[in-house]
C-alpha cells in the first residue's frame, strides 16, 4: 500500500501534527515502508475470527455513581501553559 | 564492592539484622547515581526525597515493622508519575510537567518503604528499542565489548532502568513493557526483567502508550529480587478498570528450582532465519539446563508467530495515536508560541510537531492512518483478528499441558549507539521479534541472563508463562539462573 503526498498531508492533519510541505514526500515514503511491512497480515485466513477486544477475559467493572474526589482547581491548573481566572485558556476557537 | 552491589534480598537481610543502615544504603545509591553522569541513565535525581524516605525506613526497621522493600533504593522509569517530581516520558512535549498525583505502582513501593533515587531515562513515550529517541539524549550501557570503548545501547525503551540496575546505581528499577521494553533491555544488560500478565499491575498514573499492551514490571539483578519487587508492585486497583481483581501470590515462596513434573515448550517458529549461532546455542543450553533440573522438554508450534510484529505495529501505533491525542498544548506541557493571527489548529499542529520526536510522530501517523475511514477494516480490524489467533496459539499449547515456553530474548546482543541511525525504522522494530507475541497475548514474560557472547556482552533467555502464573514462570527463570551461574557484571569505566 503506497502512500502518496496528499494522503500524507491528510494523515498529518488528522493527527494534528504540522508537517512542512518539503517533508511530505519523505514522510509518505517512510509511512509506505512501514505499512508495506504490515501487508503480510493479508496472508492470514481470518474468516470467522473475532477481533480481540479484551486481552484478559473480563467485563468492564462498574462502580457506585458517587463523587469520590474533586474541588481542587489549583492542582488541576498547576501545569497549565496559560491559565486565567480558573480556566485553561486557548486562542479563539470560533470565528 | 560497593553497598549498591548488594541484591535486594541481601540488603533486606542486612537491614533487618541491623548490619546495615537505611540511610547509609541510600547515601551509597545517591552517590553512585551522581557519579554516573556518563551513562545518562537518570532523567532527574531526587536525593532529598531519597534521604527523607530512608529516614522513615530506618525508623520502621528499628520498630521491627519492615516489609521486604523497606530501605531499598530504587530507580523509577520516567513514564511513572511520582508526585511532584518531573515526569516527561522523555519527551519535549511534557517539559516542565510535575504530576500532582502518584502512580498506584509507585505509591505501593513507597508504602512498602522503598527509597526513590530518581527518575530514569527511556525512549520517548516508551517507543523504541535502544533508548536513542529520548529528549534527554541516549543512555550509554555500562557494558562494553571486550577491548572496545565504543558506546553501546542498553536497549529500550526502559534503557535507563536497565543501565541503572546493571551499573549498580540502584538495587532495582521499575520499567514498562509494551512490546518488549523491559525484557529486551534486561537481556542486553545481563539483568532480570519481568513483564507480568496484563492486568497484574495497575496502569494508573503511568503515561499511556498502548492501553491494551502496556504493563509495569521490575528490573533487578536476580530472579529472587524480581519476585520480591513484583509482589510489592502488583495488585488490584479500582482506579484501573483493566487491573485484575486477583490476589497476589507470594512469588518469592515459589522459587524452588525443581522442574520435575514441569513441561517446557520450545516453539519451532522462534528459530528465525539468520539467527546468530550464539543465540541458538544459548537457547539449546537453556533447554538442557531445564532438562537437568527434571523438566520434560517438548517442541511446540505457535503458527502465527511471524505475524506478531506486523500486527503489533498496527495495534500499538493505533492505540498510541489515541493516547497521545491529549498532548495538545492546552492543559499541560509545552505550548507552541503563536503569532497574532494563528488560531487553535496552529496551536495543536505546531505544539505537537515541535514537542514530539521523529519516531513518535511517525507512529502517531501510522496509527492515525490505520484507524482512519476506509482503512480501519483492512488494517486495524484485521490486526485485531490476527491477535486473537496469536493468543489462541498459546492457549492451545498451554491446554496441551505445557507449563512454560522457553525462547531467546533478543535476536542479538547489544548494538552500538547510532548503529541503526541510517537503517529504516522496520530494522529497529525487528529487535522485538521474540517479545511482542507475549504482549499481544497478554501473557507474563521474563528475561533472565544466560551467558556472554564472544565479545563479552550478555545474552538472555525468555520464559513465557501461563496467564497469572508469574510464580511458575519465575521458578523456571530461577532454575535457569542457578544453572547458568551468571555472575558477570560490567567493568566500571564511568
Coordinates of C-alpha atoms in Angstrom, one line a residue:
Chain A
X1 CA 0.0 0.0 0.0
X2 CA 1.7 3.1 -1.2
X3 CA 1.0 6.4 0.5
X4 CA 1.2 9.5 -1.7
X5 CA 2.0 13.1 -0.8
X6 CA -1.7 14.1 -0.5
X7 CA -2.6 11.2 1.8
X8 CA 0.4 12.0 3.9
X9 CA -0.9 15.6 4.2
X10 CA -4.3 14.4 5.2
X11 CA -3.0 12.0 7.8
X12 CA -0.8 14.7 9.3
X13 CA -3.8 17.0 9.5
X14 CA -5.9 14.2 11.1
X15 CA -3.1 13.7 13.6
X16 CA -2.9 17.5 14.1
X17 CA 0.9 17.4 13.5
X18 CA 2.3 20.2 11.3
X19 CA 4.5 18.8 8.5
X20 CA 6.3 21.2 6.2
X21 CA 5.4 20.8 2.5
X22 CA 9.0 19.7 1.7
X23 CA 8.8 16.9 4.3
X24 CA 5.6 15.4 3.0
X25 CA 7.2 13.2 0.3
X26 CA 9.9 11.7 2.6
X27 CA 7.1 11.2 5.2
X28 CA 4.9 9.4 2.6
X29 CA 7.8 7.2 1.7
X30 CA 8.5 6.3 5.3
X31 CA 4.9 5.6 6.1
X32 CA 4.7 3.4 2.9
X33 CA 7.6 1.4 4.1
X34 CA 6.1 0.8 7.5
X35 CA 2.7 -0.1 6.0
X36 CA 4.3 -2.3 3.5
X37 CA 5.7 -4.4 6.3
X38 CA 2.1 -4.9 7.5
X39 CA 1.0 -6.3 4.2
X40 CA 2.0 -9.7 5.5
X41 CA -1.2 -9.7 7.6
X42 CA -3.2 -10.2 4.4
X43 CA -1.8 -13.7 4.2
X44 CA -3.7 -14.8 7.3
X45 CA -7.0 -16.5 7.0
X46 CA -9.1 -14.6 9.5
X47 CA -12.5 -15.9 8.3
X48 CA -14.8 -16.3 11.3
X49 CA -12.2 -14.9 13.8
X50 CA -13.4 -12.3 16.3
X51 CA -11.2 -9.3 16.7
X52 CA -9.6 -9.3 20.2
X53 CA -11.2 -6.6 22.2
X54 CA -10.2 -7.7 25.7
X55 CA -6.7 -9.0 26.4
X56 CA -7.8 -10.8 29.5
X57 CA -11.4 -12.0 29.5
X58 CA -13.1 -9.5 31.8
X59 CA -16.2 -7.4 31.9
X60 CA -15.8 -3.7 32.4
X61 CA -16.3 -3.2 36.2
X62 CA -18.9 -0.7 37.4
X63 CA -18.8 1.5 40.5
X64 CA -21.3 3.4 42.6
X65 CA -22.3 6.7 41.0
X66 CA -20.9 8.9 43.7
X67 CA -18.3 11.7 43.6
X68 CA -15.0 10.5 45.0
X69 CA -12.8 13.5 44.5
X70 CA -12.7 16.9 43.0
X71 CA -12.9 20.5 44.1
X72 CA -9.2 21.1 43.6
X73 CA -8.9 23.6 40.7
X74 CA -5.4 24.7 41.8
X75 CA -3.9 21.2 41.3
X76 CA -5.7 20.8 38.0
X77 CA -4.4 24.1 36.7
X78 CA -0.9 23.9 38.1
X79 CA 0.7 22.6 35.0
X80 CA -1.2 24.7 32.5
X81 CA 0.7 26.7 30.0
X82 CA -1.8 29.5 30.2
X83 CA -4.4 29.6 33.0
X84 CA -6.6 32.6 33.8
X85 CA -9.3 33.1 36.3
X86 CA -9.6 29.4 37.0
X87 CA -9.8 28.4 33.3
X88 CA -7.4 26.9 30.7
X89 CA -7.1 29.5 28.0
X90 CA -6.5 28.9 24.3
X91 CA -6.6 31.1 21.1
X92 CA -10.1 31.9 19.8
X93 CA -11.8 28.7 18.5
X94 CA -14.9 30.1 16.9
X95 CA -14.5 32.8 14.3
Chain B
X1 CA 32.4 -4.0 46.5
X2 CA 30.0 -1.1 47.0
X3 CA 26.8 -1.3 49.0
X4 CA 24.9 -0.8 45.8
X5 CA 26.2 -4.1 44.5
X6 CA 24.0 -5.9 47.1
X7 CA 21.0 -7.6 45.8
X8 CA 17.6 -6.6 47.3
X9 CA 17.5 -9.9 49.2
X10 CA 21.0 -9.4 50.6
X11 CA 20.2 -5.8 51.6
X12 CA 16.9 -6.8 53.1
X13 CA 18.7 -9.3 55.4
X14 CA 21.4 -6.9 56.4
X15 CA 19.0 -4.1 57.0
X16 CA 16.8 -6.3 59.2
X17 CA 19.8 -7.6 61.2
X18 CA 21.0 -4.0 61.8
X19 CA 24.2 -4.8 60.0
X20 CA 23.4 -2.1 57.5
X21 CA 21.5 1.2 57.9
X22 CA 18.9 2.5 55.5
X23 CA 20.4 6.0 55.4
X24 CA 23.9 4.5 54.7
X25 CA 22.5 2.5 51.9
X26 CA 20.5 5.4 50.4
X27 CA 23.6 7.6 50.5
X28 CA 25.6 5.0 48.6
X29 CA 22.9 4.9 45.9
X30 CA 22.7 8.7 45.8
X31 CA 26.5 8.9 45.4
X32 CA 26.6 6.1 42.8
X33 CA 23.9 7.8 40.7
X34 CA 25.5 11.2 41.0
X35 CA 28.8 9.8 39.8
X36 CA 27.3 8.0 36.7
X37 CA 26.6 11.0 34.5
X38 CA 28.4 9.4 31.7
X39 CA 25.8 6.7 31.5
X40 CA 23.0 9.3 31.3
X41 CA 20.7 6.7 33.0
X42 CA 18.8 9.2 35.1
X43 CA 16.5 12.0 33.8
X44 CA 16.3 13.5 37.2
X45 CA 17.7 12.8 40.6
X46 CA 15.7 13.0 43.9
X47 CA 18.3 12.9 46.7
X48 CA 16.2 14.9 49.2
X49 CA 13.2 12.6 48.7
X50 CA 15.5 9.6 49.0
X51 CA 17.0 10.8 52.3
X52 CA 13.6 11.6 53.7
X53 CA 12.3 8.1 52.7
X54 CA 15.4 6.4 54.1
X55 CA 15.0 8.2 57.4
X56 CA 11.4 6.9 57.6
X57 CA 12.6 3.4 56.6
X58 CA 15.2 3.4 59.3
X59 CA 12.5 4.2 61.9
X60 CA 10.3 1.3 60.6
X61 CA 13.3 -1.1 60.6
X62 CA 14.1 -0.1 64.2
X63 CA 10.4 -0.6 65.2
X64 CA 10.6 -4.1 63.7
X65 CA 7.9 -3.3 61.0
X66 CA 9.9 -3.8 57.9
X67 CA 8.3 -5.0 54.7
X68 CA 10.6 -6.6 52.1
X69 CA 11.5 -3.4 50.3
X70 CA 11.9 -1.2 53.4
X71 CA 15.0 0.9 52.9
X72 CA 15.8 -0.4 49.4
X73 CA 16.9 2.3 46.9
X74 CA 15.1 2.0 43.6
X75 CA 15.0 4.0 40.3
X76 CA 11.7 4.8 38.6
X77 CA 11.3 4.9 34.9
X78 CA 10.3 8.5 33.8
X79 CA 7.0 7.2 32.5
X80 CA 5.6 6.7 36.0
X81 CA 4.1 9.8 37.7
X82 CA 5.9 10.3 41.0
X83 CA 4.2 13.2 42.9
X84 CA 6.0 16.5 42.5
X85 CA 8.9 15.0 40.6
X86 CA 9.4 15.7 36.9
X87 CA 7.6 13.3 34.6
X88 CA 8.3 13.9 30.9
X89 CA 8.1 10.5 29.4
X90 CA 11.5 11.6 27.8
X91 CA 9.6 14.0 25.6
X92 CA 9.8 17.7 24.9
X93 CA 6.0 17.9 24.8
X94 CA 5.8 17.3 28.6
X95 CA 8.6 19.6 29.6
X96 CA 8.0 21.2 33.0
X97 CA 5.2 18.8 33.9
X98 CA 5.1 17.9 37.6
X99 CA 2.3 15.5 38.4
X100 CA 0.2 16.4 41.5
X101 CA -0.5 12.7 41.9
X102 CA 1.3 9.4 42.4
X103 CA 1.0 6.3 40.2
X104 CA -0.5 3.3 42.0
X105 CA 2.6 1.2 41.4
X106 CA 5.0 3.7 42.9
X107 CA 2.6 4.5 45.8
X108 CA 2.7 0.8 46.7
X109 CA 6.5 0.8 46.5
X110 CA 6.8 3.8 48.8
X111 CA 4.2 2.3 51.2
X112 CA 6.5 -0.7 51.4
X113 CA 9.3 1.5 52.5
X114 CA 11.3 1.7 49.3
X115 CA 13.5 4.8 48.6
X116 CA 13.3 6.8 45.3
X117 CA 16.8 7.7 44.0
X118 CA 15.5 9.3 40.8
X119 CA 13.6 9.1 37.5
X120 CA 15.1 7.0 34.8
X121 CA 15.8 7.8 31.2
X122 CA 13.9 6.0 28.5
X123 CA 12.8 6.1 24.8
X124 CA 10.3 8.9 24.2
X125 CA 6.8 7.8 25.2
X126 CA 8.3 4.3 25.5
X127 CA 8.6 4.0 21.7
X128 CA 12.0 2.5 20.9
X129 CA 14.4 -0.4 21.5
X130 CA 17.6 1.4 22.1
X131 CA 16.9 4.5 24.3
X132 CA 18.1 6.7 21.4
X133 CA 14.9 8.6 21.0
X134 CA 14.9 10.4 24.4
X135 CA 14.8 14.2 24.6
X136 CA 17.5 13.7 27.4
X137 CA 19.9 12.1 25.0
X138 CA 20.8 8.4 24.7
X139 CA 21.6 6.2 27.7
X140 CA 25.0 4.6 27.4
X141 CA 25.2 1.0 28.5
X142 CA 27.6 0.2 31.4
X143 CA 28.6 -2.8 29.2
X144 CA 31.3 -2.5 26.6
X145 CA 32.6 -5.1 24.1
X146 CA 35.9 -6.6 25.2
X147 CA 38.8 -4.3 24.3
X148 CA 36.5 -1.7 22.8
X149 CA 35.3 1.6 24.2
X150 CA 32.5 2.2 21.6
X151 CA 29.3 3.3 23.5
X152 CA 26.6 0.6 23.3
X153 CA 22.9 0.9 23.8
X154 CA 21.3 -0.7 26.9
X155 CA 18.2 -1.5 24.8
X156 CA 14.9 0.2 25.2
X157 CA 12.5 1.6 26.0
X158 CA 13.5 1.0 29.7
X159 CA 17.1 1.7 28.9
X160 CA 17.8 3.9 31.9
X161 CA 16.3 1.3 34.2
X162 CA 18.4 -1.4 32.7
X163 CA 21.6 0.7 32.9
X164 CA 21.0 1.8 36.4
X165 CA 20.5 -1.8 37.7
X166 CA 23.3 -3.3 35.7
X167 CA 25.7 -0.4 36.7
X168 CA 24.7 -0.8 40.4
X169 CA 23.4 2.7 40.7
X170 CA 20.2 1.3 42.4
X171 CA 19.2 -2.1 43.6
X172 CA 16.2 -2.4 41.4
X173 CA 14.1 -0.3 39.0
X174 CA 10.7 -0.1 37.5
X175 CA 10.1 -0.4 33.8
X176 CA 7.2 -0.7 31.5
X177 CA 6.8 -3.3 28.7
X178 CA 4.5 -2.8 25.7
X179 CA 6.4 -4.8 23.0
X180 CA 9.5 -5.9 25.0
X181 CA 10.6 -2.7 26.7
X182 CA 11.5 -4.5 29.9
X183 CA 12.7 -7.8 28.6
X184 CA 14.9 -6.6 25.7
X185 CA 17.0 -4.1 27.7
X186 CA 17.3 -6.7 30.5
X187 CA 18.7 -9.2 28.0
X188 CA 21.1 -6.5 26.6
X189 CA 22.4 -5.7 30.1
X190 CA 22.6 -9.0 31.8
X191 CA 19.8 -8.2 34.2
X192 CA 16.4 -9.8 35.0
X193 CA 13.3 -8.1 33.6
X194 CA 9.7 -9.3 34.2
X195 CA 6.6 -8.3 32.4
X196 CA 3.6 -9.7 34.3
X197 CA 0.3 -10.9 32.9
X198 CA -1.7 -8.0 31.5
X199 CA -3.8 -6.6 34.4
X200 CA -1.5 -7.8 37.2
X201 CA -0.1 -4.4 37.9
X202 CA -2.1 -1.2 37.8
X203 CA -1.5 1.2 34.9
X204 CA -3.0 4.2 36.8
X205 CA -0.6 7.1 36.9
X206 CA 1.7 5.6 34.2
X207 CA 1.8 7.7 31.0
X208 CA -0.1 5.5 28.5
X209 CA 1.4 4.3 25.2
X210 CA -0.8 1.4 24.1
X211 CA -3.5 0.7 26.6
X212 CA -4.1 -3.0 25.7
X213 CA -0.4 -3.8 25.8
X214 CA 1.4 -1.7 28.5
X215 CA 2.4 -3.3 31.8
X216 CA 4.7 -2.2 34.5
X217 CA 7.3 -4.6 35.9
X218 CA 10.5 -4.9 37.9
X219 CA 14.1 -4.9 36.6
X220 CA 16.6 -6.3 39.0
X221 CA 19.9 -8.3 39.2
X222 CA 18.4 -11.6 40.3
X223 CA 15.1 -13.5 39.9
X224 CA 14.5 -13.5 43.6
X225 CA 14.8 -9.7 43.6
X226 CA 12.3 -9.5 40.8
X227 CA 9.9 -11.8 42.7
X228 CA 10.2 -9.5 45.8
X229 CA 9.6 -6.3 43.8
X230 CA 6.8 -7.7 41.7
X231 CA 4.9 -8.7 44.8
X232 CA 5.0 -5.1 46.0
X233 CA 4.1 -3.7 42.6
X234 CA 1.2 -6.0 41.8
X235 CA -2.5 -5.9 42.9
X236 CA -6.0 -4.9 42.0
X237 CA -6.6 -1.1 41.6
X238 CA -10.1 0.2 41.4
X239 CA -8.7 3.2 39.5
X240 CA -7.6 1.0 36.7
X241 CA -10.6 -0.8 35.2
X242 CA -8.2 -3.2 33.4
X243 CA -6.5 -4.3 36.6
X244 CA -7.4 -7.8 37.7
X245 CA -9.2 -8.4 40.9
X246 CA -7.0 -11.3 41.9
X247 CA -4.9 -11.9 45.0
X248 CA -1.2 -11.5 44.6
X249 CA 0.7 -14.8 45.4
X250 CA 4.0 -14.8 47.3
X251 CA 6.2 -15.0 44.2
X252 CA 9.3 -15.5 46.2
X253 CA 8.0 -18.5 48.0
X254 CA 7.5 -20.2 44.6
X255 CA 11.2 -20.2 43.8
X256 CA 12.2 -23.9 44.2
X257 CA 14.5 -24.7 41.2
X258 CA 12.8 -28.1 41.0
X259 CA 11.5 -28.7 37.5
X260 CA 10.2 -32.2 38.0
X261 CA 6.8 -32.6 36.6
X262 CA 7.1 -29.4 34.5
X263 CA 6.7 -29.4 30.8
X264 CA 8.7 -26.7 28.9
X265 CA 7.8 -25.9 25.3
X266 CA 10.3 -24.9 22.6
X267 CA 8.4 -23.1 19.8
X268 CA 9.8 -24.0 16.4
X269 CA 8.7 -20.8 14.8
X270 CA 11.1 -18.8 17.0
X271 CA 14.0 -20.2 15.1
X272 CA 14.3 -17.3 12.7
X273 CA 16.4 -17.1 9.5
X274 CA 19.8 -15.6 10.1
X275 CA 19.7 -16.1 13.9
X276 CA 23.2 -15.9 15.2
X277 CA 24.7 -19.3 16.2
X278 CA 25.4 -18.0 19.7
X279 CA 21.8 -17.3 20.3
X280 CA 20.8 -20.7 19.0
X281 CA 23.4 -22.2 21.3
X282 CA 22.3 -20.5 24.4
X283 CA 18.7 -21.4 23.7
X284 CA 19.7 -25.1 23.4
X285 CA 21.8 -24.7 26.6
X286 CA 18.8 -23.3 28.4
X287 CA 16.7 -26.3 27.4
X288 CA 19.5 -28.7 28.6
X289 CA 19.6 -26.9 32.0
X290 CA 15.9 -27.3 32.5
X291 CA 16.0 -30.9 31.5
X292 CA 18.8 -31.5 34.0
X293 CA 16.5 -30.0 36.7
X294 CA 13.9 -32.5 35.9
X295 CA 11.7 -30.8 33.2
X296 CA 10.3 -32.5 30.2
X297 CA 11.2 -30.5 27.1
X298 CA 8.8 -30.6 24.1
X299 CA 8.8 -28.9 20.8
X300 CA 5.6 -26.9 20.2
X301 CA 4.2 -24.9 17.4
X302 CA 2.9 -21.3 17.6
X303 CA 2.0 -21.0 13.9
X304 CA 1.1 -17.3 13.8
X305 CA 4.4 -16.1 15.3
X306 CA 5.6 -14.4 12.2
X307 CA 2.5 -12.1 12.1
X308 CA 3.1 -10.8 15.6
X309 CA 5.4 -8.0 14.6
X310 CA 3.2 -6.6 11.8
X311 CA 0.1 -7.0 14.0
X312 CA 1.9 -5.2 16.8
X313 CA 3.0 -2.3 14.5
X314 CA -0.6 -1.8 13.6
X315 CA -2.2 -2.1 17.0
X316 CA 0.4 -0.3 19.1
X317 CA 0.6 2.8 16.9
X318 CA -3.2 2.9 16.6
X319 CA -3.6 2.9 20.4
X320 CA -0.7 5.4 20.7
X321 CA -2.4 7.8 18.3
X322 CA -5.4 7.8 20.5
X323 CA -3.5 8.1 23.8
X324 CA -1.2 10.8 22.6
X325 CA -4.0 13.0 21.3
X326 CA -4.2 14.5 24.7
X327 CA -0.8 16.3 24.2
X328 CA -2.2 19.4 22.6
X329 CA -0.6 22.2 24.5
X330 CA -3.8 23.1 26.3
X331 CA -3.7 21.7 29.8
X332 CA 0.0 20.7 30.5
X333 CA 3.4 20.6 28.9
X334 CA 4.8 22.6 26.1
X335 CA 2.7 25.0 24.1
X336 CA 3.9 26.4 20.8
X337 CA 4.5 30.1 20.6
X338 CA 1.9 31.5 18.2
X339 CA 1.7 34.7 16.1
X340 CA -1.3 37.0 16.5
X341 CA -3.2 35.6 13.6
X342 CA -2.7 31.9 14.4
X343 CA -5.6 30.0 16.0
X344 CA -6.4 26.8 17.7
X345 CA -5.4 24.5 14.8
X346 CA -2.0 26.0 14.7
X347 CA -1.8 25.6 18.4
X348 CA -2.4 21.9 18.1
X349 CA -0.3 21.3 15.0
X350 CA 2.7 23.3 15.9
X351 CA 2.8 22.2 19.6
X352 CA 2.7 18.6 18.5
X353 CA 5.2 19.0 15.7
X354 CA 7.7 20.8 18.0
X355 CA 7.0 18.6 21.0
X356 CA 7.1 15.1 19.6
X357 CA 10.3 13.5 18.3
X358 CA 10.5 11.8 14.9
X359 CA 9.8 8.2 15.9
X360 CA 6.7 9.3 18.0
X361 CA 5.4 11.4 15.1
X362 CA 5.9 8.5 12.8
X363 CA 4.0 6.1 15.0
X364 CA 1.2 8.5 15.7
X365 CA 0.7 9.0 11.9
X366 CA 0.8 5.3 11.2
X367 CA -1.8 4.8 13.9
X368 CA -3.9 7.6 12.6
X369 CA -3.8 6.1 9.1
X370 CA -4.8 2.6 10.1
X371 CA -7.7 3.9 12.2
X372 CA -9.0 6.3 9.5
X373 CA -12.1 5.8 7.5
X374 CA -11.6 3.4 4.6
X375 CA -8.5 1.7 6.2
X376 CA -9.8 0.6 9.6
X377 CA -11.1 -2.7 8.4
X378 CA -8.1 -3.5 6.2
X379 CA -5.5 -2.8 8.9
X380 CA -6.8 -2.4 12.5
X381 CA -9.6 -4.8 12.4
X382 CA -7.6 -7.4 10.6
X383 CA -4.7 -7.0 13.1
X384 CA -7.1 -7.5 16.0
X385 CA -8.2 -10.7 14.4
X386 CA -4.6 -11.9 13.9
X387 CA -4.1 -11.0 17.6
X388 CA -6.9 -13.4 18.6
X389 CA -5.2 -16.1 16.6
X390 CA -1.8 -15.4 18.2
X391 CA -3.4 -15.7 21.7
X392 CA -5.2 -18.9 20.6
X393 CA -1.8 -20.4 19.5
X394 CA -0.6 -20.0 23.1
X395 CA -3.8 -21.3 24.6
X396 CA -3.6 -24.4 22.5
X397 CA 0.0 -25.1 23.7
X398 CA -0.9 -24.4 27.4
X399 CA -4.0 -26.6 27.1
X400 CA -1.8 -29.5 25.9
X401 CA -0.1 -29.4 29.3
X402 CA 2.9 -27.1 28.7
X403 CA 3.7 -25.1 31.8
X404 CA 6.1 -22.5 30.3
X405 CA 7.8 -21.7 27.0
X406 CA 11.5 -21.0 26.5
X407 CA 12.7 -18.7 23.8
X408 CA 15.7 -16.4 23.1
X409 CA 15.0 -12.9 24.4
X410 CA 16.6 -10.9 21.6
X411 CA 18.0 -11.6 18.1
X412 CA 21.4 -10.2 19.0
X413 CA 23.5 -8.8 21.9
X414 CA 23.6 -5.0 22.4
X415 CA 24.5 -2.9 19.4
X416 CA 26.4 0.4 19.2
X417 CA 24.7 3.7 19.8
X418 CA 24.0 5.2 16.3
X419 CA 24.4 1.8 14.6
X420 CA 20.8 1.9 13.4
X421 CA 20.6 5.6 12.6
X422 CA 20.6 5.1 8.8
X423 CA 18.5 1.9 8.8
X424 CA 14.9 2.1 8.0
X425 CA 12.5 2.1 11.1
X426 CA 11.5 -1.5 10.4
X427 CA 15.0 -2.7 11.1
X428 CA 14.8 -1.3 14.7
X429 CA 11.3 -3.0 15.1
X430 CA 12.9 -6.4 14.4
X431 CA 14.6 -6.2 17.8
X432 CA 11.2 -7.0 19.3
X433 CA 10.6 -10.2 17.3
X434 CA 10.8 -12.5 20.3
X435 CA 9.0 -10.3 22.8
X436 CA 5.9 -8.8 21.1
X437 CA 3.9 -12.0 21.0
X438 CA 3.8 -12.0 24.7
X439 CA 2.2 -8.5 24.9
X440 CA -0.2 -9.3 22.2
X441 CA -1.4 -12.4 24.1
X442 CA -1.3 -10.7 27.5
X443 CA 1.0 -13.3 29.0
X444 CA 3.7 -13.0 31.6
X445 CA 7.3 -13.0 30.3
X446 CA 10.7 -12.8 31.9
X447 CA 14.2 -12.2 30.6
X448 CA 17.0 -13.9 32.5
X449 CA 20.7 -13.6 31.7
X450 CA 22.1 -16.8 30.5
X451 CA 25.7 -16.2 29.3
X452 CA 28.0 -13.9 27.4
X453 CA 28.7 -13.7 23.7
X454 CA 32.1 -13.8 22.0
X455 CA 32.6 -10.1 22.6
X456 CA 31.8 -10.4 26.3
X457 CA 28.2 -9.0 26.0
X458 CA 25.3 -10.5 27.9
X459 CA 22.8 -12.8 26.2
X460 CA 19.4 -13.5 27.8
X461 CA 16.7 -16.1 27.5
X462 CA 13.0 -15.5 27.8
X463 CA 10.5 -17.6 29.7
X464 CA 6.8 -17.2 28.8
X465 CA 4.3 -18.3 31.4
X466 CA 0.7 -19.2 31.6
X467 CA -1.7 -16.3 32.4
X468 CA -1.5 -15.4 36.1
X469 CA 1.3 -18.0 36.6
X470 CA 4.2 -15.5 37.2
X471 CA 5.2 -17.8 40.1
X472 CA 5.7 -20.8 37.8
X473 CA 7.4 -18.6 35.2
X474 CA 9.8 -17.1 37.8
X475 CA 10.6 -20.6 39.1
X476 CA 11.7 -21.6 35.6
X477 CA 13.8 -18.4 35.4
X478 CA 15.2 -19.1 38.8
X479 CA 16.3 -22.6 37.6
X480 CA 18.0 -21.1 34.6
X481 CA 19.7 -18.5 36.7
X482 CA 21.1 -21.2 39.1
X483 CA 22.2 -23.4 36.3
X484 CA 24.0 -20.6 34.3
X485 CA 25.7 -19.3 37.3
X486 CA 25.7 -15.9 35.5
X487 CA 27.7 -13.6 37.7
X488 CA 29.2 -11.2 35.2
X489 CA 28.9 -7.5 35.7
X490 CA 30.2 -4.6 33.6
X491 CA 33.6 -3.3 34.4
X492 CA 33.2 0.2 35.8
X493 CA 34.6 2.7 33.3
X494 CA 32.4 5.7 34.3

